[in-house]
Coordinates of C-alpha atoms and ligand atoms in Angstrom, one line a residue:
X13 CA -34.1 33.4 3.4
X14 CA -36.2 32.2 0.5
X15 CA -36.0 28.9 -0.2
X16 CA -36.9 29.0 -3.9
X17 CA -34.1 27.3 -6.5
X18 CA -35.5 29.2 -9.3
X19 CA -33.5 29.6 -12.2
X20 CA -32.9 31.6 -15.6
X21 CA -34.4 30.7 -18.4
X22 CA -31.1 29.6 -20.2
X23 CA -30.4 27.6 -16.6
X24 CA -33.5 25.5 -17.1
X25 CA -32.2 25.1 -20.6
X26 CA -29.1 23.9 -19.6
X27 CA -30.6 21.7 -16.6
X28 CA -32.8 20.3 -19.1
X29 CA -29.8 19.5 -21.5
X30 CA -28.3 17.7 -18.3
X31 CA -31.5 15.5 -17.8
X32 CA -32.2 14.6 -21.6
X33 CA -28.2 13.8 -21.2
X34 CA -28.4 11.7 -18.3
X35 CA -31.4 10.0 -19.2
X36 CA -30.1 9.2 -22.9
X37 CA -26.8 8.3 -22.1
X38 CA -26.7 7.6 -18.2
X39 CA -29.2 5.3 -17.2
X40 CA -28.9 2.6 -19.6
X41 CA -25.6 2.3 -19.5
X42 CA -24.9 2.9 -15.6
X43 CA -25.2 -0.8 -14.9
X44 CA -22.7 -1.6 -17.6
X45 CA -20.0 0.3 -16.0
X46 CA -20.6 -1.1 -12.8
X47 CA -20.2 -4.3 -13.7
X48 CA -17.1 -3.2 -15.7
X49 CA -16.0 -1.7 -12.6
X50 CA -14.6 1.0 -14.1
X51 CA -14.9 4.7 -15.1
X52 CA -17.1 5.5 -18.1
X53 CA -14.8 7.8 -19.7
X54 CA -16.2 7.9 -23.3
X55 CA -19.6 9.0 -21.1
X56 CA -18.0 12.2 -19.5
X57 CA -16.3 13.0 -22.8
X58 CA -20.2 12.9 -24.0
X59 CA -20.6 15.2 -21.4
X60 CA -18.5 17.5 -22.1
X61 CA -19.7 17.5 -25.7
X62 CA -23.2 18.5 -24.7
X63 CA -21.9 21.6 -23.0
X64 CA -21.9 20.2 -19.7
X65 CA -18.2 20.6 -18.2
X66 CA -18.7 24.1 -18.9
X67 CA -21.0 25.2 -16.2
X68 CA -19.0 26.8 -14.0
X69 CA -16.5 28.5 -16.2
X70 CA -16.9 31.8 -17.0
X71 CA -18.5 33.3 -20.4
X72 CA -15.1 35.4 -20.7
X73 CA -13.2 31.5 -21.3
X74 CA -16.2 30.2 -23.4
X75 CA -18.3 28.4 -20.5
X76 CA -21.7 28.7 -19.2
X77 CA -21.2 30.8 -16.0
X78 CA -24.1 29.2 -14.3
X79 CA -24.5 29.9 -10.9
X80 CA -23.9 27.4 -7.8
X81 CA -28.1 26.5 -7.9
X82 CA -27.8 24.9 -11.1
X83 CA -24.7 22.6 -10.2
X84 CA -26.7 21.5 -7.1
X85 CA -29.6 20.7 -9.7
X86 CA -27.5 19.6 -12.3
X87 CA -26.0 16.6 -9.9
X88 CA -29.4 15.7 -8.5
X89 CA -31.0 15.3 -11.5
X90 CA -28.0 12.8 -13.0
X91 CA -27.9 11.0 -9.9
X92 CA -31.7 9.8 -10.0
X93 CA -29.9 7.6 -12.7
X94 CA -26.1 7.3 -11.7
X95 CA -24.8 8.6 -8.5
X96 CA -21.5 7.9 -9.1
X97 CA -21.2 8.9 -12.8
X98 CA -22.8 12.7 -11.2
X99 CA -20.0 12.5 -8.7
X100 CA -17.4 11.8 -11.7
X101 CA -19.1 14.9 -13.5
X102 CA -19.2 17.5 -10.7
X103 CA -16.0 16.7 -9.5
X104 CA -14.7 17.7 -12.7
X105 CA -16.6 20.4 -13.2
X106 CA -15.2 22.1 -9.4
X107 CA -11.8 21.7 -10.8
X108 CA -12.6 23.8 -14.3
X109 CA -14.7 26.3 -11.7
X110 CA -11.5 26.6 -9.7
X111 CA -9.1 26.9 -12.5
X112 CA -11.3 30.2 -13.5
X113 CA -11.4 31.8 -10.4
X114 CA -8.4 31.4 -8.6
X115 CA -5.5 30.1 -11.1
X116 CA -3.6 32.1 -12.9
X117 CA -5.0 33.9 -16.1
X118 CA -2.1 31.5 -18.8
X119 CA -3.5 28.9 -16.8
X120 CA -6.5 29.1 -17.1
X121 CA -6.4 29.8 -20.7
X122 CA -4.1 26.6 -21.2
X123 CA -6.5 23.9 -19.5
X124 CA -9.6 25.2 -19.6
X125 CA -10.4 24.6 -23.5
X126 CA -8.9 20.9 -23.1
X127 CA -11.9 20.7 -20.0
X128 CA -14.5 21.7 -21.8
X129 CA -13.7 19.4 -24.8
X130 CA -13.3 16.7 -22.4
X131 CA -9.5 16.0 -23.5
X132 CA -8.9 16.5 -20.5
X133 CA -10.4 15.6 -16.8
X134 CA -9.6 16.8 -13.3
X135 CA -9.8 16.0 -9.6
X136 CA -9.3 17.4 -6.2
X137 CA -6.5 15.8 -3.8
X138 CA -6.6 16.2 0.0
X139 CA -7.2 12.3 1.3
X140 CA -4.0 10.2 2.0
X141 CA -3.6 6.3 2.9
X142 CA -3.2 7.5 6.5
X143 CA -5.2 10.9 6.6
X144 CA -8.8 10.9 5.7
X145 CA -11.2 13.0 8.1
X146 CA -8.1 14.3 9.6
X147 CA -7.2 16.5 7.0
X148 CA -4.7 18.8 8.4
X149 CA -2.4 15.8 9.5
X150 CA -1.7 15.2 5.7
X151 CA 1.7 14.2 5.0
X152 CA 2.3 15.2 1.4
X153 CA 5.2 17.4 1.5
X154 CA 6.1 20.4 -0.7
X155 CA 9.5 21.6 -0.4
X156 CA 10.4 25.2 -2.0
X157 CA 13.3 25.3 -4.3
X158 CA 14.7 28.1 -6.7
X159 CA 11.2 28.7 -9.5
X160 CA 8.7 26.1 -7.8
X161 CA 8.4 23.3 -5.4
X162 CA 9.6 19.8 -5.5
X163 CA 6.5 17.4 -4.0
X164 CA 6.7 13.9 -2.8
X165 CA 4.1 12.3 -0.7
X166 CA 0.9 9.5 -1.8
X167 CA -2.5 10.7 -2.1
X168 CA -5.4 8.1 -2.3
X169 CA -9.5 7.7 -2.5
X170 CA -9.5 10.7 -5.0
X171 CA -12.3 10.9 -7.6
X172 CA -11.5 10.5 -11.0
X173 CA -7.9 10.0 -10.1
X174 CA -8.7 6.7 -12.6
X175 CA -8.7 8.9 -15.7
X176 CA -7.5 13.1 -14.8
X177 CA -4.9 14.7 -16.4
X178 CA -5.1 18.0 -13.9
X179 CA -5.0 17.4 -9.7
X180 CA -6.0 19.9 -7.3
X181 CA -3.1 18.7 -4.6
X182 CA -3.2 19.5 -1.1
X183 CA 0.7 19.8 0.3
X184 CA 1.9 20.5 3.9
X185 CA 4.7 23.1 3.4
X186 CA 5.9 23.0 6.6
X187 CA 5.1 20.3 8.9
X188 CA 5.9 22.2 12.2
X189 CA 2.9 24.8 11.1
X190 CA 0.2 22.1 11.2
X191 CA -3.1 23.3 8.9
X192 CA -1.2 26.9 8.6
X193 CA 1.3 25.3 6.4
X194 CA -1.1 23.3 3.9
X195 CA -0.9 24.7 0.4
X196 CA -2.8 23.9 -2.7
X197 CA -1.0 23.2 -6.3
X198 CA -2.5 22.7 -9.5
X199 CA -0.4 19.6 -10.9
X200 CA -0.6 18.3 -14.3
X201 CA -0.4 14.5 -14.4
X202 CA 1.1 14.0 -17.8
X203 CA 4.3 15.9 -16.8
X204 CA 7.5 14.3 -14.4
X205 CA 7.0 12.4 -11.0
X206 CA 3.1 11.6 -10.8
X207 CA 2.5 7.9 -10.9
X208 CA -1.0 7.2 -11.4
X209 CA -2.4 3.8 -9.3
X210 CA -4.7 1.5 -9.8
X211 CA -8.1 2.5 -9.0
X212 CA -9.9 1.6 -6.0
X213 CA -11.9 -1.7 -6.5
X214 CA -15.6 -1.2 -3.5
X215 CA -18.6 -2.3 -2.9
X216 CA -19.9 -0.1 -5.7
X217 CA -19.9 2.9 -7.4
X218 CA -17.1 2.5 -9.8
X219 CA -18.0 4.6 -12.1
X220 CA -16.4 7.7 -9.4
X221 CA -13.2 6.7 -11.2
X222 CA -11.7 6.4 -7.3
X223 CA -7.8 5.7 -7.3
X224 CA -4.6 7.8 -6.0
X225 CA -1.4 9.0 -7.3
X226 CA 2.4 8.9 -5.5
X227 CA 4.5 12.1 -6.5
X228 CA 7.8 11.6 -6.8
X229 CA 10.1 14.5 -7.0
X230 CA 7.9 16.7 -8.4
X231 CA 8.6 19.5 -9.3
X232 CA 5.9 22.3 -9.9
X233 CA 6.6 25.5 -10.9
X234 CA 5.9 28.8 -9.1
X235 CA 3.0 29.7 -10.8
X236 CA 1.0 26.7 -10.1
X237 CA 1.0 27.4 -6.3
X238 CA -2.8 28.7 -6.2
X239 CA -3.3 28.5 -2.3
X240 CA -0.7 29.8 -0.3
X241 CA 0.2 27.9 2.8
X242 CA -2.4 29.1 5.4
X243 CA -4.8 29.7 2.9
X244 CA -4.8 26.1 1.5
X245 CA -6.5 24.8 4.4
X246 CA -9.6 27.2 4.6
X247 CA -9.7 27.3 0.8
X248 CA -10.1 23.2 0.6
X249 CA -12.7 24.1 3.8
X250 CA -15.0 26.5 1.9
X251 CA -15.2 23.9 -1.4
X252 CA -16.0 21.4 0.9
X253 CA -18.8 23.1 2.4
X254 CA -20.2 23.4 -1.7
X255 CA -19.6 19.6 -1.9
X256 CA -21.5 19.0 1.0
X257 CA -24.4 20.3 -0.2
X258 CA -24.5 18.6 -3.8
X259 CA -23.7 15.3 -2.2
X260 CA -27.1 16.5 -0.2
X261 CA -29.0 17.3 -3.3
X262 CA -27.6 13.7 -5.0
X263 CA -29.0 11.6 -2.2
X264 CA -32.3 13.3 -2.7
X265 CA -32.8 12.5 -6.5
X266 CA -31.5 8.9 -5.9
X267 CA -33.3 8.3 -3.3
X268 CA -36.5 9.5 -4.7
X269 CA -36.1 7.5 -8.2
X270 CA -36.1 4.7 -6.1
X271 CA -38.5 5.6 -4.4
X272 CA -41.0 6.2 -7.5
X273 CA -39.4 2.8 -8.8
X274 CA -40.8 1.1 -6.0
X275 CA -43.8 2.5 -5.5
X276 CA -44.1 1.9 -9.2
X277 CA -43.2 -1.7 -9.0
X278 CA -45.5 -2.3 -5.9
X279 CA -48.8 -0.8 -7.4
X280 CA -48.4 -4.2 -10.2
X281 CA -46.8 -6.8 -7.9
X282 CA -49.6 -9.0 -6.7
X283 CA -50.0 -10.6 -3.6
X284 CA -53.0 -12.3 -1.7
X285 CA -55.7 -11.4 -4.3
X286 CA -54.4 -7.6 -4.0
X287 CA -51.1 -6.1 -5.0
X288 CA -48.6 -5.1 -2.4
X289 CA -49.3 -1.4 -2.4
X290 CA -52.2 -2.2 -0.6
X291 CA -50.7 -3.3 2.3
X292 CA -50.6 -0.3 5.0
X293 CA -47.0 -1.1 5.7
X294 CA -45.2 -0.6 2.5
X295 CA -47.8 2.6 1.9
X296 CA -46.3 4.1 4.7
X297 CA -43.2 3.2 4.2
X298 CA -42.7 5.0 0.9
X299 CA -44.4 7.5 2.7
X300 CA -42.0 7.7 5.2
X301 CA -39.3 7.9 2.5
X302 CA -41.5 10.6 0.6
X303 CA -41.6 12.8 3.6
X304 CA -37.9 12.4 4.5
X305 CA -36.6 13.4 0.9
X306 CA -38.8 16.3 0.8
X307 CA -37.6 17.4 4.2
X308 CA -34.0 16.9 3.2
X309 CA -34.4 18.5 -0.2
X310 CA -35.6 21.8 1.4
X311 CA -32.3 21.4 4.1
X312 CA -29.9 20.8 0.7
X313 CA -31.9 23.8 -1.1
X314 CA -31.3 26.2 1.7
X315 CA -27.5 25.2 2.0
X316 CA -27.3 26.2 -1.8
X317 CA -28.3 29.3 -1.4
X318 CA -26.2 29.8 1.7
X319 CA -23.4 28.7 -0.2
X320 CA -24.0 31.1 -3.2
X321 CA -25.1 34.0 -0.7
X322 CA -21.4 33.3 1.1
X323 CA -23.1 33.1 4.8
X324 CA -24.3 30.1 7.4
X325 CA -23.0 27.5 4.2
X326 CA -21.0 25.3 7.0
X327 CA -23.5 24.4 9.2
X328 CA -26.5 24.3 6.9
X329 CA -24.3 22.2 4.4
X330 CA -23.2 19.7 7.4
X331 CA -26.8 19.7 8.5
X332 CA -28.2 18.7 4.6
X333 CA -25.7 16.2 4.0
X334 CA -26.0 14.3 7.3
X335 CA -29.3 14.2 7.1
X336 CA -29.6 13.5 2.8
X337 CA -26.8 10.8 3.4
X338 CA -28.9 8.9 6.3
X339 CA -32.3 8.8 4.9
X340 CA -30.4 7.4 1.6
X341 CA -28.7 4.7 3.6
X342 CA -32.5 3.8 5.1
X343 CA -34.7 4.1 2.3
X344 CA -32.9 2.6 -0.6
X345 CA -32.7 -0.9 1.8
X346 CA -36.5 -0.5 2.9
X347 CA -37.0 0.5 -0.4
X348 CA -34.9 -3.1 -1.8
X349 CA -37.3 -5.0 0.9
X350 CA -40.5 -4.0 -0.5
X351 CA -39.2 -5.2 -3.5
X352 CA -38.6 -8.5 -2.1
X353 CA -36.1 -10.6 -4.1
X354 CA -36.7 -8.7 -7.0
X355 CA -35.3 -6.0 -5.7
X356 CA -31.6 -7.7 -5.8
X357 CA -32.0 -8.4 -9.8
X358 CA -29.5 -6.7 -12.3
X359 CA -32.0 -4.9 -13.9
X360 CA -33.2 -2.6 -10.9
X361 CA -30.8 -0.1 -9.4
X362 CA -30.9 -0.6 -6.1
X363 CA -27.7 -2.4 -5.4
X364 CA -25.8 0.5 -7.0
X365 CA -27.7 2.8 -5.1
X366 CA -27.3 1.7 -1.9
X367 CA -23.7 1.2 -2.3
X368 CA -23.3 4.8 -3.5
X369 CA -25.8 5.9 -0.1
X370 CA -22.4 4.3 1.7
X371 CA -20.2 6.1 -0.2
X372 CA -22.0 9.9 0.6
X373 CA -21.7 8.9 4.0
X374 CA -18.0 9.1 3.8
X375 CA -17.0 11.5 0.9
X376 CA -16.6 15.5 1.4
X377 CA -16.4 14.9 5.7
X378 CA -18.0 11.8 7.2
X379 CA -21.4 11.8 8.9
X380 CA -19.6 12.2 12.1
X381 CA -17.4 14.4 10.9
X382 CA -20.5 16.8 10.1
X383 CA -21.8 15.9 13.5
X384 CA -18.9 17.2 15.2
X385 CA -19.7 20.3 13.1
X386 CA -22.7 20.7 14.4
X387 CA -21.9 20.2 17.8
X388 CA -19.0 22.7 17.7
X389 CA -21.4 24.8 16.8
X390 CA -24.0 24.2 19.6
X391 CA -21.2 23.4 22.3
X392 CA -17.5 24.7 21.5
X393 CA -14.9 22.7 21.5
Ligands
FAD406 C1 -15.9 7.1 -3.3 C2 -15.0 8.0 -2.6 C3 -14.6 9.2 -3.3 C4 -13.7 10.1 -2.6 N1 -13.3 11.2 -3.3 C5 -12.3 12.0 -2.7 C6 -11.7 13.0 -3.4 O1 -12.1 13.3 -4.6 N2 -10.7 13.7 -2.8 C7 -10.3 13.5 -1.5 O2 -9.4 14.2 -1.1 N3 -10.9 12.5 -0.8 C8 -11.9 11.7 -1.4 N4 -12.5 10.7 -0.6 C9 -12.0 10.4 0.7 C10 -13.0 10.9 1.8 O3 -13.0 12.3 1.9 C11 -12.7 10.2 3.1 O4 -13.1 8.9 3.0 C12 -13.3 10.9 4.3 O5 -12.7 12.1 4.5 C13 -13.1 10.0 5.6 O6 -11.8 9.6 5.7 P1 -11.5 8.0 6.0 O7 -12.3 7.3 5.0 O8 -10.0 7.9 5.9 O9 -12.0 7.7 7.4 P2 -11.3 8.0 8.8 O10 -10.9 9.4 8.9 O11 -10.3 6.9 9.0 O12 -12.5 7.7 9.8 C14 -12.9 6.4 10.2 C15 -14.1 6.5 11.1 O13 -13.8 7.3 12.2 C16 -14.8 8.4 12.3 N5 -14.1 9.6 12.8 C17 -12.9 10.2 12.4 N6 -12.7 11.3 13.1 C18 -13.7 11.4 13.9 C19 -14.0 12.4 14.9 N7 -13.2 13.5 15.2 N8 -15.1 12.2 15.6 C20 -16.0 11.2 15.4 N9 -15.7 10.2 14.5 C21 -14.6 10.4 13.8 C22 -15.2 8.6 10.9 O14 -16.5 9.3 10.8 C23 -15.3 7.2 10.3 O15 -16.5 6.6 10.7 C24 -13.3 9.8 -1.3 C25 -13.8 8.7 -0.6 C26 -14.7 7.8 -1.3 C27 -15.2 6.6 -0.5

């Protein structure tokens, strides 16, 4: 399989509409929200403004239509500045995607204009207070009556849930049927029995907008069952595979603008008559880094294109965001200790990034959880 990423020229138009975005309105502002601790909504309206919710939504409802590479790009290139504001955008962006392809057509008609003009934001359900990595135990229940479904049930650590209108929710329909009776609904937050909670105060990376919601009685009508139960579970399975592998290609453009930051900072930090970058360990260790981002760029890169060609996207995605997620974790803190105390300041990014290299170790299946991917693949069961 080739591993070239090339794209269109109207892709690298839009991917360099999404960097002079990011750079202009991202990075200097990404500290801000994080000490706000709280979602930059004004920012992904921005976004949306600037074309940029549109990606993945067809031509045929006014969107871009680009094609799974340029997401990948897209969210690496906005996470050299803000990992967590990417997150927020892509997250967004796989609901509108999902609305085109599998909701139905007055659906789609209905919410996809309010997503591209940012009136309106989205986010995709399956975590619970006391389901995470065991997804199929979820206890969200959907009970069918006469015209819909009436849900009840808590869903929490949900991107964006701070600020989206419209919830890709994960229900079990039939608790006896285990993942065979999980269904997906598209919900609309503004409408009867969705309470929206607080959002999530962490270590970092508030700018993901993380919260939950408790449904209450609600009802949602036929049309908006998009997944039927049985086909809820491998449907939420094959979007995570595509999550996987932006997560992958996030950690390697954060990583590696800290990386240049470093290297950056220790060519004009002097020490003992010399600067720092002299000394053979820190060369190496930005080496190190150098060589491990490259590496896991070309295992995120060939999990793109397994996801777009349909084939091999589970295991190359769990291998690229294992691997992406751990060499963030290790290089953004070696990274912060070449920088010595200066490293910790406000004005450098490493604290955010390193909190957000925790969060991709969790989000979209936990390193172990890809692990145990891998090894059912090598071993069975
Ligand atoms: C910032 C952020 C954003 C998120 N956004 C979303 C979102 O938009 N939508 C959504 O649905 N969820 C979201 N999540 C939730 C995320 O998917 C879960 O955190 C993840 O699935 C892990 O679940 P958990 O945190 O409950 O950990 P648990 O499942 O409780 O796991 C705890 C520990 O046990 C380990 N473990 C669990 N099972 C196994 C096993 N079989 N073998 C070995 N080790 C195991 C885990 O790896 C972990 O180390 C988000 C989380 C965060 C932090």
């Amino acid at each position: 399989m080739s591993m070239d990423l090339t794209l269109e020229t109207s892709e690298i138009d839009f991917l360099n509409r999404a960097i002079d975005f990011s750079r202009s309105a991202v990075a200097p502002n990404a500290q801000d929200w994080e000490d706000a601790r709280q979602m930059p909504v004004d920012t992904l309206r921005a976004a949306a403004g600037a074309g940029l919710a549109g990606l993945e939504i067809p031509e045929q409802y006014g969107g871009f239509g680009g094609r799974f590479r340029l997401k990948a790009r897209v969210a690496e290139e906005i996470a050299r500045d803000c990992f967590a504001f990417s997150f927020s955008l892509i997250n967004n962006m796989g609901l509108a995607g999902k609305i085109a392809r599998d909701a139905p057509e007055e659906l789609a008609k209905r919410y996809l204009p309010e997503m591209m003009a940012g009136e309106v934001f989205g986010c995709t359900a399956l975590s619970e207070p006391a389901a995470g990595s065991d997804f199929a135990a979820i206890s969200t229940s959907a009970r069918k009556v006469d015209g819909g479904w009436i849900l009840n049930g808590e869903k929490a650590w949900i991107t964006n849930a701070a600020a989206a209108d419209l919830i890709f929710l994960y229900a079990q329909t039939n608790l006896d049927l285990g993942w065979r009776g999980v269904a997906g609904f598209l919900i609309d937050a503004r409408e009867d029995g969705v309470e929206r909670l607080e959002p999530t105060q962490m270590m970092g990376g508030h700018a993901i907008g993380v919260g939950g919601f408790k449904l209450h009685d609600h009802f949602v009508a036929e049309n908006r069952l998009i997944s039927s139960p049985g086909d809820g579970f491998k449907a939420a399975m094959n979007g995570v595979n595509a999550a996987r592998t932006y997560v992958a290609t996030m950690c390697c453009g954060m990583t590696e603008a800290a990386i240049e930051l470093t290297a950056e900072y220790a060519s004009n930090r002097p020490a003992f008559g010399t600067t720092i970058s002299a000394f053979q360990g820190l060369r190496w260790d930005l080496a190190d880094a150098q060589t491990d981002v490259e590496a896991a760029r070309l295992l995120a890169y060939r999990a793109t294109l397994s996801v777009e060609a349909q084939s091999g996207a589970e295991i190359h995605a769990a291998h690229a965001k294992k691997f992406a997620a751990r060499i963030a974790d290790k290089h953004l803190t070696k990274c912060m200790q070449i920088m010595g105390a200066a490293g910790l300041k406000r004005e450098y990014p490493l604290g955010r990034h390193i909190a957000c290299a925790r969060i991709a170790n969790y989000v979209d299946g936990t390193t172990e959880i890809q692990n145990e991917r891998i090894a059912r693949n090598l071993i069975g069961n």
